[in-house]
Short mmCIF file of C-alpha atoms in Angstrom, two decimals:
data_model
loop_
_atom_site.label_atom_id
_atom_site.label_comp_id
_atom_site.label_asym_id
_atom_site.label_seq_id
_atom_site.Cartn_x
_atom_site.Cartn_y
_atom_site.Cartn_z
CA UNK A 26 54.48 -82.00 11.43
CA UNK A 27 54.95 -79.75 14.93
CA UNK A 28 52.64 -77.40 13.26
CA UNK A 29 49.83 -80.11 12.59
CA UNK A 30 50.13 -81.24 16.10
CA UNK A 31 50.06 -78.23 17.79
CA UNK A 32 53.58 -78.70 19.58
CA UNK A 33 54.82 -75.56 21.61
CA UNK A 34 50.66 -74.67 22.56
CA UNK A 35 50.62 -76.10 26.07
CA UNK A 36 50.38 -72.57 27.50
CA UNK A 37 46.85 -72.57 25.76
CA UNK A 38 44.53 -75.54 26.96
CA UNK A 39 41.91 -75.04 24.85
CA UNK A 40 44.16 -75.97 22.20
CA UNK A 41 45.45 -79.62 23.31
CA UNK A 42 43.78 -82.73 21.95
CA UNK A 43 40.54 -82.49 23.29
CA UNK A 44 40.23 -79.15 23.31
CA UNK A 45 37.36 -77.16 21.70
CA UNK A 46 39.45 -73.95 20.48
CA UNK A 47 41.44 -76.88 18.53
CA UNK A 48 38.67 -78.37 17.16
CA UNK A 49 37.27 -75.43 16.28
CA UNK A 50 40.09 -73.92 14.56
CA UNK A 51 40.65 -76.87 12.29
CA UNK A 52 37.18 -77.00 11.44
CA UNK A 53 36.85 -73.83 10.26
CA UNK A 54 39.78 -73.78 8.58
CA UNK A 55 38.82 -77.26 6.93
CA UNK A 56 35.67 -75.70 5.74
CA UNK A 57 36.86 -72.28 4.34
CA UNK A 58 39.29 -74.75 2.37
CA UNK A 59 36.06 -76.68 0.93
CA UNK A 60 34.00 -73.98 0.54
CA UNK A 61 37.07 -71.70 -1.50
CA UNK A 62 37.83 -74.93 -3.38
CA UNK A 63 34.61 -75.76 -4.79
CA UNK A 64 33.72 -72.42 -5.24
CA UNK A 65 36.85 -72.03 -7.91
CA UNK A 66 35.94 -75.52 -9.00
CA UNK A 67 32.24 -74.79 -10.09
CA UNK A 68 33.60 -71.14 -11.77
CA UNK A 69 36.22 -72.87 -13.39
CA UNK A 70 33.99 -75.53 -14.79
CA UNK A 71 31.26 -73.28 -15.78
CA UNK A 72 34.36 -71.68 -17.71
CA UNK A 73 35.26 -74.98 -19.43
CA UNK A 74 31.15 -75.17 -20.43
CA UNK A 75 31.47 -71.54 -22.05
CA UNK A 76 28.98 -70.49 -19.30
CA UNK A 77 31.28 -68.14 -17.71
CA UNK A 78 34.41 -66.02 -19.57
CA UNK A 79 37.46 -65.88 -17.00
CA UNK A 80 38.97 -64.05 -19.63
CA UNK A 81 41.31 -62.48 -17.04
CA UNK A 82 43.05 -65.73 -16.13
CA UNK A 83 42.76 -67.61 -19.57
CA UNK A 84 45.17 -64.15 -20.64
CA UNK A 85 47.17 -64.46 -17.52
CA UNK A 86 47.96 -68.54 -17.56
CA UNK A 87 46.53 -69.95 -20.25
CA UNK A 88 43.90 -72.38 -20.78
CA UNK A 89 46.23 -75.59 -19.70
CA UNK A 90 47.14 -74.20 -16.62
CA UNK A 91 43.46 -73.34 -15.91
CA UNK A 92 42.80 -76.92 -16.30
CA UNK A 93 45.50 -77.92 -13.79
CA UNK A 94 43.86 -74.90 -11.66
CA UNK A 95 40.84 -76.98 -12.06
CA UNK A 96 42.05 -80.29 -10.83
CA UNK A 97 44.02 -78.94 -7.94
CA UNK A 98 40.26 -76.95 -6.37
CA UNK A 99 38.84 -81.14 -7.29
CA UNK A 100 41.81 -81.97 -5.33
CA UNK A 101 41.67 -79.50 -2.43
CA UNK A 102 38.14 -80.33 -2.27
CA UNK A 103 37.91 -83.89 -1.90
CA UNK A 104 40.68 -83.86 0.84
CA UNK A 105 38.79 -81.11 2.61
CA UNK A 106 35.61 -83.37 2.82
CA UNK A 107 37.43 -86.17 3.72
CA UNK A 108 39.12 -85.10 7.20
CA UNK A 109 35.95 -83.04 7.34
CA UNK A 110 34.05 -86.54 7.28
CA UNK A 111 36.65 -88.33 9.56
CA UNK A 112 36.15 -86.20 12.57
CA UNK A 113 31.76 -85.76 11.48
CA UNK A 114 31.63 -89.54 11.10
CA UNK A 115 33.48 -90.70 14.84
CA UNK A 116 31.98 -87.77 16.38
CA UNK A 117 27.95 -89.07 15.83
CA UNK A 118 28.78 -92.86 15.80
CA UNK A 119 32.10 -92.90 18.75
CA UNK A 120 31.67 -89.83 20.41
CA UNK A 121 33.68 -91.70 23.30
CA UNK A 122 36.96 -91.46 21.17
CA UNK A 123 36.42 -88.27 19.28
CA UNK A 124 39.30 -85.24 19.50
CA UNK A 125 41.10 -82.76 17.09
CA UNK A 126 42.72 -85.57 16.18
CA UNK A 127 39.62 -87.22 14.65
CA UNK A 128 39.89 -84.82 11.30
CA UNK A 129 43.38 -86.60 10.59
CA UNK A 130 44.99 -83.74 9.25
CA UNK A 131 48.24 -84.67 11.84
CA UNK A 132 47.80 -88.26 10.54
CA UNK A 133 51.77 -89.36 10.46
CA UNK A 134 54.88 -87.49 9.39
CA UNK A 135 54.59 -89.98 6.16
CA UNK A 136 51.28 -88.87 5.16
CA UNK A 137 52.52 -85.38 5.53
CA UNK A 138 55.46 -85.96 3.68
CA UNK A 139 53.58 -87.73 0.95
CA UNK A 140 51.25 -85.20 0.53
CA UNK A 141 53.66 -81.90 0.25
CA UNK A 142 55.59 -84.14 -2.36
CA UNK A 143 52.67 -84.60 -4.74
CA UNK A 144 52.16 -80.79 -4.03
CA UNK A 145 55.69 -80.27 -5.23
CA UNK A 146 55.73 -82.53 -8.34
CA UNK A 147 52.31 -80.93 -9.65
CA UNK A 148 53.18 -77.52 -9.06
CA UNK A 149 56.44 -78.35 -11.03
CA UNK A 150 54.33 -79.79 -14.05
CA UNK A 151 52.21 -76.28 -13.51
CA UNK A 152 55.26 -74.44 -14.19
CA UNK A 153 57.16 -75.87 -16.45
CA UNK A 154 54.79 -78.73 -18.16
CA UNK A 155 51.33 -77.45 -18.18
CA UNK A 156 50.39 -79.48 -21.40
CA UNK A 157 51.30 -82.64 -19.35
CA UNK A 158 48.14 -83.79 -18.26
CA UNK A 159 44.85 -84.79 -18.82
CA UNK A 160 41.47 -84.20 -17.88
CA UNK A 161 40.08 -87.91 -18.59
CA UNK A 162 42.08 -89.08 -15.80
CA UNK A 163 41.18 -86.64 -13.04
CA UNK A 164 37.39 -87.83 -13.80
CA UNK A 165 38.44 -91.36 -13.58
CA UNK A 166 39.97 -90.09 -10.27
CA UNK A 167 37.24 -88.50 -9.08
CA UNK A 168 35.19 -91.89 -9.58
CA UNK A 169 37.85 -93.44 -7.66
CA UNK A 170 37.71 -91.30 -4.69
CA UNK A 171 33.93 -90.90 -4.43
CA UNK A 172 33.69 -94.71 -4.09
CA UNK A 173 36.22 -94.78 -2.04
CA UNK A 174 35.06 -92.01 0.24
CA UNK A 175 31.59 -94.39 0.62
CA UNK A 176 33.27 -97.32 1.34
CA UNK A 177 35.58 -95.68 4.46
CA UNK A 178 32.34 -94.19 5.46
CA UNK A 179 30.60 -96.98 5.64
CA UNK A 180 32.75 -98.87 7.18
CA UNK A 181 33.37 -96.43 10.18
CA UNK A 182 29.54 -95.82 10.05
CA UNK A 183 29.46 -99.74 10.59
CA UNK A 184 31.86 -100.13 13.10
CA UNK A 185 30.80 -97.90 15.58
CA UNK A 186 32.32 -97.67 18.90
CA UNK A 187 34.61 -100.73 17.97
CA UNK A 188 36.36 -98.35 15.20
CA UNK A 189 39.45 -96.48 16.51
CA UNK A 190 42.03 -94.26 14.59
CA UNK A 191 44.16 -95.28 16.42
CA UNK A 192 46.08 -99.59 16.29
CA UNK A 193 44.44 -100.78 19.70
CA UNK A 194 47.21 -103.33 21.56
CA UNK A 195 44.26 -104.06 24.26
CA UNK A 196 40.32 -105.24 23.41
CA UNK A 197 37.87 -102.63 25.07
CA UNK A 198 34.50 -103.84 26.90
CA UNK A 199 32.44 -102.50 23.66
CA UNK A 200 34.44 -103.90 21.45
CA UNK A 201 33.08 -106.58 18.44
CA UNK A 202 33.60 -108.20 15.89
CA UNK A 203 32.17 -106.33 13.27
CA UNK A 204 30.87 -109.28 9.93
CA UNK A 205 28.03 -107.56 8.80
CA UNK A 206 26.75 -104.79 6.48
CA UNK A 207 30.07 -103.59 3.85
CA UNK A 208 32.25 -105.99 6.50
CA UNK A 209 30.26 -109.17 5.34
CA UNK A 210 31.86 -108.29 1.92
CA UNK A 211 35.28 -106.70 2.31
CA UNK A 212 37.80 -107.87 5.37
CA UNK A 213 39.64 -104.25 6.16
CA UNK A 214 36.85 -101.67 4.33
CA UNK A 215 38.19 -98.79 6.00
CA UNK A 216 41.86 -99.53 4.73
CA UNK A 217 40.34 -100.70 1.49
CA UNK A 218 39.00 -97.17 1.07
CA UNK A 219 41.66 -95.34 2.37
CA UNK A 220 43.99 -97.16 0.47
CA UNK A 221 42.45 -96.20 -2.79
CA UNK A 222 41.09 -92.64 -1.97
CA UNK A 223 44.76 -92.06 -1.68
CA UNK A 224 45.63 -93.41 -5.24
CA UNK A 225 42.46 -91.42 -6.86
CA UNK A 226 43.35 -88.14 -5.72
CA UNK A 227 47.00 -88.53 -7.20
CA UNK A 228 44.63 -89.63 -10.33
CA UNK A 229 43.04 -86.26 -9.93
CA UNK A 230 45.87 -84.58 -10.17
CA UNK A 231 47.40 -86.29 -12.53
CA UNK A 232 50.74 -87.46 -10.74
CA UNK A 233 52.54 -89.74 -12.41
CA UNK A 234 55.53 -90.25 -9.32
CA UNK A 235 53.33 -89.29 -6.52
CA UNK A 236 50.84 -92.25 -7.75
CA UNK A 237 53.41 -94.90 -8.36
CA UNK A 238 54.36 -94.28 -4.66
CA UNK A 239 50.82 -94.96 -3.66
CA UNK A 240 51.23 -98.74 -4.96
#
């Protein structure tokens, strides 16, 4: 968690919270991840569709572990876009609140934690159970975390200036109270979506103890 929030770079000021070598470095690091990962994803699928031969790694892993190959670029793709989208979306509609810390990648030492251990538990099925899984689900997933992904969008989108990462103990001036567009239908939108993003991409991946932890 030190590493994610740059602790021990206070010798380098470009690199503190509102600093542009920060925000530069975890963009571009954010979008070599999405780019690599989807990428893979579209050769891998293209494989699956007897388009393309990876004939080289079906010899080398096998065709189960391809498919969990396949699920973890869907994986590493979707959670590239989305702290890609959380910095994008404050930085055009609350520029006034917008840092490194917008792409959420140092979210909380429990996000952190929860995502190394679904890390852990699917590279232990990729080892040892590669036959455990199934593709059905990670589509379902998928589903799951593109709708989700709109809704959290939408609701920051909505928001505006009165949406904050951050749990606000004091009202600003520009604050309101937000009751229309996906507000007029769901009370917390942003939470909603969150909430469920984070259960689809343990979908995608097919974790069975990762995704009960979710609940």
């Amino acid at each position: 968690q030190d590493v994610l929030d740059f602790k021990g770079w206070y010798m380098y000021p470009q690199f503190s919270r509102h600093g542009l070598g920060r925000v530069g470095m975890l963009g571009c690091l954010l979008g070599v991840s999405l780019g690599s990962s989807m990428t893979m994803f579209l050769m891998i699928t293209l494989h699956k569709l007897r388009f393309v031969d990876l004939v080289v790694l079906a010899d080398a892993i096998g065709e189960d572990r391809i498919q969990m190959l396949w699920q973890w670029c869907m994986y590493f793709s979707v959670l590239s876009f989305f702290h890609l989208m959380e910095f994008f979306t404050t930085a055009l509609f609350n520029a006034e609140v917008v840092s490194a810390d917008s792409y959420l990648v140092n979210h909380s030492t429990t996000y952190t934690f929860a995502a190394l251990f679904s890390w852990t538990e699917f590279a232990t099925r990729f080892i040892f159970a590669p036959n455990w899984n199934n593709a059905s689900i990670s589509i379902v997933g998928f589903g799951v975390v593109v709708v989700s992904q709109v809704i959290r969008s939408l609701a920051m989108i909505t928001c505006g200036a009165s949406f904050n990462h951050m749990i606000q103990r004091e009202k600003k001036e520009n604050h309101v109270l937000i009751t229309h567009g996906v507000y007029r239908y769901l009370r917390h939108p942003s939470y909603f979506g969150f909430y469920y993003w984070s259960i689809g991409v343990q979908l995608i991946l097919n974790n069975t103890v990762a995704g009960m932890e979710k609940k």
